[in-house]
Coordinates of C-alpha atoms in Angstrom, one line a residue:
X4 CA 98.5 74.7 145.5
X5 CA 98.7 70.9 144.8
X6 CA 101.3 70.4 142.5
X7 CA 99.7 68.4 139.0
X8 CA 101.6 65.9 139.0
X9 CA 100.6 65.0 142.7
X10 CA 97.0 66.0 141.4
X11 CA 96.9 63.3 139.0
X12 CA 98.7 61.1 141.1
X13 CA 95.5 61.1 143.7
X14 CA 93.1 61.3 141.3
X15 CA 93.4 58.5 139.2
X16 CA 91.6 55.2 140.2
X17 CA 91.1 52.4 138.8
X18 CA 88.2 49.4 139.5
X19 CA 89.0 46.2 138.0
X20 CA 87.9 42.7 139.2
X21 CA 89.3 39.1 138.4
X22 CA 87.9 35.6 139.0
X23 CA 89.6 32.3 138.0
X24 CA 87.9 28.8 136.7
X25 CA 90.7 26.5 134.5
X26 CA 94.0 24.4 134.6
X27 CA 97.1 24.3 132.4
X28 CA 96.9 27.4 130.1
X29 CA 93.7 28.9 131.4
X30 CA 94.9 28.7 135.1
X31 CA 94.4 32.8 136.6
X32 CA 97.0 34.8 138.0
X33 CA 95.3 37.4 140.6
X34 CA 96.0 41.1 139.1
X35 CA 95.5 44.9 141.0
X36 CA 91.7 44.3 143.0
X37 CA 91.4 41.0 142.5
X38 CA 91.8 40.4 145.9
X39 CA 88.5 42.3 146.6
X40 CA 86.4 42.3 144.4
X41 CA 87.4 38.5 143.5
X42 CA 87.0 37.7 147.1
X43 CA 83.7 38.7 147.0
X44 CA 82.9 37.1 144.3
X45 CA 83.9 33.4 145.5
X46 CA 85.2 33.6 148.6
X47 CA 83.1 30.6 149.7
X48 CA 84.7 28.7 146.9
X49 CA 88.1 28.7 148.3
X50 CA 87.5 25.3 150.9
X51 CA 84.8 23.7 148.9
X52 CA 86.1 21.3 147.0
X53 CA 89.7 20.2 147.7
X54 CA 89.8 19.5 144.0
X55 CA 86.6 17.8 143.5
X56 CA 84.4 20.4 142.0
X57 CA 84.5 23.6 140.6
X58 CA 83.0 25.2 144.2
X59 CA 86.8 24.6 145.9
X60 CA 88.7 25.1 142.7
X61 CA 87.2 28.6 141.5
X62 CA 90.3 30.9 142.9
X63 CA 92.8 28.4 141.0
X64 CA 91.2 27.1 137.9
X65 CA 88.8 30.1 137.0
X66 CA 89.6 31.4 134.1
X67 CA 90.6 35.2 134.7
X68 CA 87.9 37.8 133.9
X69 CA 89.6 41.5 134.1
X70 CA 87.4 44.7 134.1
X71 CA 88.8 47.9 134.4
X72 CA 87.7 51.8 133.9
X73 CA 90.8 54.1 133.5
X74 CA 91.3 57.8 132.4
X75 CA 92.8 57.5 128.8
X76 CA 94.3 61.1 128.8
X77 CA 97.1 60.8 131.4
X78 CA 99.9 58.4 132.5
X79 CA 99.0 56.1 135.3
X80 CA 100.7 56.3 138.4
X81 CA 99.5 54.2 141.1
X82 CA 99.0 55.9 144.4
X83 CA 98.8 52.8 146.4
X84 CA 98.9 49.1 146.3
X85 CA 96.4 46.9 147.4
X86 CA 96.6 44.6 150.5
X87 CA 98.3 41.7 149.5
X88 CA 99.0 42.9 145.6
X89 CA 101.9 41.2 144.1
X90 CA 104.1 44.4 142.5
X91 CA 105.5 41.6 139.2
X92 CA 105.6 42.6 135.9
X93 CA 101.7 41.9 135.1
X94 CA 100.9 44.9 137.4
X95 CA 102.9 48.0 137.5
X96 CA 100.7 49.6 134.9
X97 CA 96.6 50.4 135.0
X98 CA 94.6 47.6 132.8
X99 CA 94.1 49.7 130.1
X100 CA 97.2 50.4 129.5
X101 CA 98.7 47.0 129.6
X102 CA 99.4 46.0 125.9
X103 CA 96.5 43.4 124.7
X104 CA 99.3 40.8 123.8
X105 CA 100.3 41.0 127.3
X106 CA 96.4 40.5 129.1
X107 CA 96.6 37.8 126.2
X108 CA 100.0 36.2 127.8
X109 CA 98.8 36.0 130.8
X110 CA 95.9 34.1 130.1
X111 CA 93.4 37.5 130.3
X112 CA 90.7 37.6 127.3
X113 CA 90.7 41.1 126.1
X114 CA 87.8 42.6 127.7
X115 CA 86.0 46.2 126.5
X116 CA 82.6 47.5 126.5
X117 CA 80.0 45.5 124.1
X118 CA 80.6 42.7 122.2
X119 CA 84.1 40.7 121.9
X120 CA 84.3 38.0 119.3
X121 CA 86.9 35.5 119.5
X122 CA 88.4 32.3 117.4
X123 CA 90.5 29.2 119.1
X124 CA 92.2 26.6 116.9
X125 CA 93.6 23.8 118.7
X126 CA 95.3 20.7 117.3
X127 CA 96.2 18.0 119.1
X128 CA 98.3 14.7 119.7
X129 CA 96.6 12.4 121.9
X130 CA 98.1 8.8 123.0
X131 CA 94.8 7.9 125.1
X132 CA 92.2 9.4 123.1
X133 CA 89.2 7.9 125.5
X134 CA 91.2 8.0 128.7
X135 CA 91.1 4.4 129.5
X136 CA 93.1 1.8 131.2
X137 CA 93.5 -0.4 128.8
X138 CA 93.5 -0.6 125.0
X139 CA 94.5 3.1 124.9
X140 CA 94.3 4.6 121.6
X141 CA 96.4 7.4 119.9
X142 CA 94.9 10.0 118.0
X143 CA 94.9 14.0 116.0
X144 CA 92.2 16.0 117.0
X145 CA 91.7 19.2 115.1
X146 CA 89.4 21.6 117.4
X147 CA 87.4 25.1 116.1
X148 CA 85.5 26.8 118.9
X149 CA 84.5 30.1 118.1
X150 CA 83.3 32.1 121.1
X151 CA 82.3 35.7 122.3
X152 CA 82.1 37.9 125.4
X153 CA 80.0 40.6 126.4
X154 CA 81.0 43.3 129.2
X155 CA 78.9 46.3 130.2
X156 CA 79.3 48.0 133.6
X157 CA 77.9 51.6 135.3
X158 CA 78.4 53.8 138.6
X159 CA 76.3 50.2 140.5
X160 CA 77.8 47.6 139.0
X161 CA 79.1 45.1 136.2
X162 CA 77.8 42.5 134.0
X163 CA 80.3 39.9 131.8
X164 CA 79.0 37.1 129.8
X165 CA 80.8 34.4 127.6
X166 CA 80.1 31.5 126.0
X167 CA 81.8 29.0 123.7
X168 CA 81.3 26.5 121.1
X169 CA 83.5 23.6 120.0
X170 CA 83.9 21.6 116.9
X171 CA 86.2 19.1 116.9
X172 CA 87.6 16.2 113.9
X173 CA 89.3 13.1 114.7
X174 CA 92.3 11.7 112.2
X175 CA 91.4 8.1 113.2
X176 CA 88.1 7.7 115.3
X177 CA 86.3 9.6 112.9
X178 CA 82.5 8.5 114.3
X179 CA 83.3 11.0 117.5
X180 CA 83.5 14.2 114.7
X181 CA 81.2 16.2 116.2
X182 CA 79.9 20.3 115.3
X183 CA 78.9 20.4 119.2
X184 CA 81.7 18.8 120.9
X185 CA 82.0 20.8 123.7
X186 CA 79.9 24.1 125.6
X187 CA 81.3 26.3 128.0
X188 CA 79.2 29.7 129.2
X189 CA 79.9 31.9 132.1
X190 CA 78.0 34.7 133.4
X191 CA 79.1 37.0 136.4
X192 CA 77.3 40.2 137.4
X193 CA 78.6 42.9 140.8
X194 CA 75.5 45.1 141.4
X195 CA 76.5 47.8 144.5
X196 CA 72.9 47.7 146.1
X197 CA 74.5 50.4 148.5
X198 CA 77.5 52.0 149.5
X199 CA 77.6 49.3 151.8
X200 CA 76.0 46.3 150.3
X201 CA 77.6 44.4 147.5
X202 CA 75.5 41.5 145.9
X203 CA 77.1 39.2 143.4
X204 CA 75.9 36.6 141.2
X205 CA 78.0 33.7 139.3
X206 CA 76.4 30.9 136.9
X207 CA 79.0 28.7 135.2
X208 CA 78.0 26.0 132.2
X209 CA 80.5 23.2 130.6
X210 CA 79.2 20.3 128.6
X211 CA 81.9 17.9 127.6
X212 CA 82.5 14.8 126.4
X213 CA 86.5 14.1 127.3
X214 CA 87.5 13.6 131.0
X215 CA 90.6 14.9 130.9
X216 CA 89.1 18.2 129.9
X217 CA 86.9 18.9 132.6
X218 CA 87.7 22.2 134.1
X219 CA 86.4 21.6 137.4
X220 CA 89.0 19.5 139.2
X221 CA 88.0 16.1 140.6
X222 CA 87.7 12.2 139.7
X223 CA 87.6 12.3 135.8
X224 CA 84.7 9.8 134.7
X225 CA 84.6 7.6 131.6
X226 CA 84.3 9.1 127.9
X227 CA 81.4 10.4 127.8
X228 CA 79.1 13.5 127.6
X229 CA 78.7 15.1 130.9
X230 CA 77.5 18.1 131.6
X231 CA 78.5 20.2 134.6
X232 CA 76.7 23.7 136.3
X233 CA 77.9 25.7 139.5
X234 CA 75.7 28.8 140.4
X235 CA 76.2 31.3 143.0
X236 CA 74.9 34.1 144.8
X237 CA 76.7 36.3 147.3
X238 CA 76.2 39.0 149.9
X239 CA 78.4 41.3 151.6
X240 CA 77.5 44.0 154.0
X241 CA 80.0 46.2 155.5
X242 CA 78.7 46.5 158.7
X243 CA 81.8 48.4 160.0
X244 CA 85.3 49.9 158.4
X245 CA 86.5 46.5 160.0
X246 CA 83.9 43.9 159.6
X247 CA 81.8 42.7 156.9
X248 CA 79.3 40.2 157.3
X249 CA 79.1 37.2 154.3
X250 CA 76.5 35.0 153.1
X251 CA 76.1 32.7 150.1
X252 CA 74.0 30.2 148.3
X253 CA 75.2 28.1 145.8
X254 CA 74.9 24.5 143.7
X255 CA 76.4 22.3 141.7
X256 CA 74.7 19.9 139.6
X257 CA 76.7 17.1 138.0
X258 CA 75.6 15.3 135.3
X259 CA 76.7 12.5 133.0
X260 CA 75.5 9.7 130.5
X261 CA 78.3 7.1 131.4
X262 CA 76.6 3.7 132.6
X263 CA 76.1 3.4 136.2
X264 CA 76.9 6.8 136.7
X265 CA 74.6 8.7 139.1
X266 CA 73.4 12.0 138.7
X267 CA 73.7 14.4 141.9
X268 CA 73.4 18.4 143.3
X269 CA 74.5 19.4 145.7
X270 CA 73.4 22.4 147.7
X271 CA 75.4 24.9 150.0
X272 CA 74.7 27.6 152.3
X273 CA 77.0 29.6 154.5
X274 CA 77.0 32.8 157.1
X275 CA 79.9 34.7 158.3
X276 CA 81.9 38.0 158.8
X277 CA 85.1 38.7 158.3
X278 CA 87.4 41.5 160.1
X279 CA 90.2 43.7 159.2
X280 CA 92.3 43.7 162.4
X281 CA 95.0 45.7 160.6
X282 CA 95.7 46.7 157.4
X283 CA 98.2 43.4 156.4
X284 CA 95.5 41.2 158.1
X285 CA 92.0 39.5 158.0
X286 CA 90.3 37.1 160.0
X287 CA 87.0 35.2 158.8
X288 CA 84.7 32.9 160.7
X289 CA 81.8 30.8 158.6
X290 CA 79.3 28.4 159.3
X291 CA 78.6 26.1 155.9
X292 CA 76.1 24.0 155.5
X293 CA 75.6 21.4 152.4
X294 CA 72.9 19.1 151.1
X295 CA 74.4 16.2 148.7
X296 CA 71.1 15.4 147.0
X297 CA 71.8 11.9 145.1
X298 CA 69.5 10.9 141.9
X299 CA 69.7 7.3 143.1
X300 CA 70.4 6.1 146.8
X301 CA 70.8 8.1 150.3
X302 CA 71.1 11.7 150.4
X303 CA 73.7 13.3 153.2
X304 CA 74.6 16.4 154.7
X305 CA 76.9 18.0 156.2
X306 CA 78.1 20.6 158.8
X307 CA 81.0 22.8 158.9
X308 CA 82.8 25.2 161.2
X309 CA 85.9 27.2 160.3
X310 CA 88.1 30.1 161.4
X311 CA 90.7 31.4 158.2
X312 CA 93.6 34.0 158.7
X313 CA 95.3 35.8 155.4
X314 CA 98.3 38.0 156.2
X315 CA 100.4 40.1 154.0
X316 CA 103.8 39.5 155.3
X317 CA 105.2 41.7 152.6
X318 CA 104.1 43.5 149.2
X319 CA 105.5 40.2 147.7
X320 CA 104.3 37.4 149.8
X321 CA 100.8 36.6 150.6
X322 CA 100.1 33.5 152.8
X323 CA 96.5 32.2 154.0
X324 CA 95.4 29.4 156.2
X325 CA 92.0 27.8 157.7
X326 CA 91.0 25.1 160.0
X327 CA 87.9 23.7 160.9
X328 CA 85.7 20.6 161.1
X329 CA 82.9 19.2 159.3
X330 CA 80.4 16.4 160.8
X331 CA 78.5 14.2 157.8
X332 CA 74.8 13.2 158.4
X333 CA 73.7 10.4 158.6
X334 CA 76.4 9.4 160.4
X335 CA 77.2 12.2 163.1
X336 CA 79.8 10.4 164.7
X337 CA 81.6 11.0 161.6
X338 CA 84.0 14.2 162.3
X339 CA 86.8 15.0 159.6
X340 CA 89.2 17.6 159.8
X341 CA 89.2 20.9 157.2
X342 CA 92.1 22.3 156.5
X343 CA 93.7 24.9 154.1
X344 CA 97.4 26.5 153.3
X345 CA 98.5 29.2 150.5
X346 CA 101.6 30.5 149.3
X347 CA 101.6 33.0 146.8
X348 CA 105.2 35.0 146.4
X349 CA 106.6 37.5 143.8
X350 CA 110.5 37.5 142.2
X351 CA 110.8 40.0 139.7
X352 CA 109.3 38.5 136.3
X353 CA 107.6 35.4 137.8
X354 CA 104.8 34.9 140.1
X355 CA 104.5 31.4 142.6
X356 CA 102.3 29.6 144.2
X357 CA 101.9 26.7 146.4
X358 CA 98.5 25.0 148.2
X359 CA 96.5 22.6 150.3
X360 CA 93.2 21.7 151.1
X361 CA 91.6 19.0 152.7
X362 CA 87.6 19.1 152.9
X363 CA 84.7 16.8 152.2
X364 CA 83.2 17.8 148.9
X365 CA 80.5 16.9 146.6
X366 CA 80.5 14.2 144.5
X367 CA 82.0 14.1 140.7
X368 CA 83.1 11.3 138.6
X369 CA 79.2 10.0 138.6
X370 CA 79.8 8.7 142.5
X371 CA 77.1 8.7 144.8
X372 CA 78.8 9.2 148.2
X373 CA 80.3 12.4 149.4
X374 CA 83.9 12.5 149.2
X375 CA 86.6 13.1 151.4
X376 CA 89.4 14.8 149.9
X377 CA 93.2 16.1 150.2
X378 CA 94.9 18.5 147.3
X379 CA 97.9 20.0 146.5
X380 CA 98.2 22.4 144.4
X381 CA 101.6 24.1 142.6
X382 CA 102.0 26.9 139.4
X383 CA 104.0 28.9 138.1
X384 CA 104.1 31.7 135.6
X385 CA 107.8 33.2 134.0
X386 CA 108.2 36.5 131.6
X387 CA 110.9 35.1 129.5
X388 CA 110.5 38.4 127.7
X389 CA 108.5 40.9 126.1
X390 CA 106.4 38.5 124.0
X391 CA 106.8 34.9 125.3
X392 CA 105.5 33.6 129.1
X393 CA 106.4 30.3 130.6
X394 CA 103.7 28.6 132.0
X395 CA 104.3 25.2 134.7
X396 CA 101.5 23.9 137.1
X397 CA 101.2 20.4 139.5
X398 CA 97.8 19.2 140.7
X399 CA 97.6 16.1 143.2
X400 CA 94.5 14.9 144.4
X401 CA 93.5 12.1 147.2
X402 CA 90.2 11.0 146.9
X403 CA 88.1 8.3 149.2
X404 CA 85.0 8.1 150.3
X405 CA 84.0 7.4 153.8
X406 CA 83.4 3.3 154.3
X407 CA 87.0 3.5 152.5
X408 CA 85.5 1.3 149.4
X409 CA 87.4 3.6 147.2
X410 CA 90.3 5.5 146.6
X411 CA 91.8 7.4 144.2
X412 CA 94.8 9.1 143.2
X413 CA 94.4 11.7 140.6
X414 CA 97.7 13.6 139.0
X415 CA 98.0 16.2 136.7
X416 CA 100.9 18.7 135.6
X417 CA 101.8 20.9 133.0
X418 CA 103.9 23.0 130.9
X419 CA 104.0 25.3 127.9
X420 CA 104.9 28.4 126.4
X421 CA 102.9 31.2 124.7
X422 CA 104.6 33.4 122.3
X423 CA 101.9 36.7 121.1
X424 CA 103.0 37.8 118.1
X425 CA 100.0 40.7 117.3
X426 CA 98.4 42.7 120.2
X427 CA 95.1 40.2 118.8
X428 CA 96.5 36.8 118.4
X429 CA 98.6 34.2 121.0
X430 CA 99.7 30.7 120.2
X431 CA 100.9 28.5 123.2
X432 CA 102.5 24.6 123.1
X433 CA 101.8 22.8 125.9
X434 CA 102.2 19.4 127.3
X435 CA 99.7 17.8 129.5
X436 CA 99.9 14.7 131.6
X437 CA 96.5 12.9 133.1
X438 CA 97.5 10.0 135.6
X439 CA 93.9 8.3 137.5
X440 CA 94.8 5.5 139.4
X441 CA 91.5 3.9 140.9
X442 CA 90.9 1.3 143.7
X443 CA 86.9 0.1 143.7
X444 CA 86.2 -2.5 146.0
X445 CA 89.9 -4.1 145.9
X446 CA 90.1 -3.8 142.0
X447 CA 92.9 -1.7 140.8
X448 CA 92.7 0.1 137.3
X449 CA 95.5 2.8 135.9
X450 CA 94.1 5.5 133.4
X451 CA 97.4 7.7 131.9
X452 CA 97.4 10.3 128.8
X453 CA 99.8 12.6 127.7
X454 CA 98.6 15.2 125.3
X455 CA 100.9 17.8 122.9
X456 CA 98.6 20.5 121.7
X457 CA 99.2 23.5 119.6
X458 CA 96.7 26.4 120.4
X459 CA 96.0 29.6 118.5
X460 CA 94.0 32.3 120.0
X461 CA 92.3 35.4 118.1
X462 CA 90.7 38.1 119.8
X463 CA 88.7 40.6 117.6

């Protein structure tokens, strides 16, 4: 007979899913299935943007979204990791058992069945307040943004919802106090059509009206509202244990009121399949196709072919590459290189991470060409202890577009700490630093802010 322990040990499972879209604080850290289910979810996103839009920058910057069913009458003992899991501190335990100040450490909203209110209270310094090269203004911004969530799931599938409202009150520009300052809403449904068909669906809203708080990663446009909207829709079919076959539709609509900003969306398509050859190792081949679709001025196009291997060299480092091409229409002599390159290792109480990309992307920053980009990418998370995580991420970005007329060089880094001293609340001090240096047409401009802020998190 099969002793209980071992019993239990094989008959425990748990599903849980996580998908990243934010930088500094809200920057994800993959946990248990995420490389699945999470794949799934936006594995078109990981060479679409180079750090231009959201499409490229979803694995990185998504903030994380953690599901999870687990018996509540036992211990949990894992039988297995997952390909590629990272065995740090954030996951030798089942979701449900990890304490809710932890999930709230690591940047993981509380999520449960129903309805999840929440309250964030920011204040912060400021010495560019509209992020401009010169005349730069400092300023204290006092920030309210009350928000909730909504998670339901069944034996086919899973449904999560969010949205977010923010108020915000200026010490010295007080004619930019606004109750609607800033939107953000997020919906993300897994429906299992069958056992061997998974469909996903991903819609993604933020309204803003500083640069330097866009979450979707690219050239940061002038003070301003702007309004930004990525939606997806996703296929897999498991045509064999080893092979599934991929395809996904997405846009991206950018959006802004800044003068002589012009309005674009952008349209993608892509087919592929990916195989397991072993158990540490996957190989996938896509075909992408986009349609840069320009409120003013010429429309393009674009073609891509590219081959991506991820290997699990051990249960603590995970590296991933790609190469490919990509021709722009109308110009089809035009051939750029695509590129990608992870790191992702594990020592003890900190997770690493390290990557490049190089692609051409759609437009942001209200330009209307498509953009050729390179970006490095560089975080960092530390368990200092029970209750306190250190937090440290990099972001360059090389941006030009392709008659060279301009360039930019976009830097970002930064660090903080986050101290959770109830299972409901988290408070974190960070330092940010925004560096946009621009070169239109031979005219140089420099756009630099550094921002302190103080942010207090309640989960209900």
């Amino acid at each position: 007979m099969m002793p209980e322990r071992k019993r239990r040990h094989v008959s425990q499972s748990m599903q849980s899913r996580i998908a990243t879209v934010g930088l500094g604080d809200r920057q994800g850290i993959d946990l248990k299935r995420g490389r699945r289910l999470a794949g799934a979810t936006c594995r078109w996103l990981r060479l679409s943007m180079a750090g231009m839009v959201a499409m490229a920058a979803w694995p990185w910057l998504a903030q994380p979204i953690v599901s999870a069913q687990e018996p509540d009458n036992e211990e949990f003992v894992r039988p297995k990791r997952e390909f590629g899991e990272l065995p740090s501190w954030q996951n030798q335990m089942g979701y449900e058992r990890m304490p809710v100040s932890e999930k709230l450490l690591l940047g993981v909203p509380t999520r449960r069945e129903g309805f999840t209110p929440r309250l964030t209270v920011t204040e912060q310094y400021t010495d560019n307040v509209f992020f401009t090269a010169q005349n730069r203004g400092t300023d204290y911004i006092t920030k309210i943004a009350p928000g909730l969530g909504y998670t339901t799931s069944g034996r086919d599938g899973q449904l999560t919802a969010e949205y977010s409202i923010e108020s915000r009150v200026y010490a010295k520009n007080t004619n930019q106090n606004s109750a609607v300052s800033r939107q953000n809403g997020e919906l993300l449904g897994l429906w299992n059509v069958t056992d061997r068909t998974t469909l996903t669906m991903f819609e993604r809203f933020e309204s803003f009206q500083d640069p330097t708080e866009q979450m979707t990663p690219g050239v940061m446009g002038a003070f301003g509202r702007t309004s930004i909207n990525l939606a997806a829709l996703m296929v897999r079919h498991r045509l064999t244990p080893s092979v599934d076959l991929l395809t996904n539709y997405a846009n991206f609509l950018w959006s802004t009121d800044a003068p002589g900003a012009i309005n674009s969306m952008t349209h993608e398509g892509e087919v592929g399949a990916r195989v397991r050859e072993t158990q540490w190792s996957r190989t996938t081949v896509k075909y992408r196709f986009r349609f840069f679709d320009f409120q003013q001025g010429h429309d393009f196009q674009s073609h891509s072919a590219l081959v991506a291997q991820e290997l699990d060299l051990s249960e603590t480092l995970v590296v991933s590459g790609t190469i490919g091409a990509v021709r722009v229409e109308p110009k089809p002599s035009t051939v750029e290189v695509l590129a990608q390159a992870s790191i992702k290792k594990s020592i003890g109480d900190a997770l690493y991470e390290i990557s490049y990309m190089r692609d051409v992307f759609p437009p942001s920053g209200g330009l209307s060409q498509p953009l050729v980009g390179d970006f490095i990418r560089a975080s960092t998370k530390i368990r200092l202890a029970n209750d306190f995580l250190f937090d440290a991420g990099l972001t360059w970005i090389l941006t030009s577009t392709r008659s060279d007329d301009l360039t930019v060089h976009t830097l970002k880094w930064n660090v903080g700490i986050s101290y959770s001293p109830a299972s409901w609340l988290v408070t974190r001090l960070g330092y940010d630093m925004f560096d946009q240096r621009e070169d239109i047409l031979g005219t140089s401009a420099n756009r630099l802010a550094n921002t302190v802020n103080l942010r207090l998190i309640a989960t209900f």
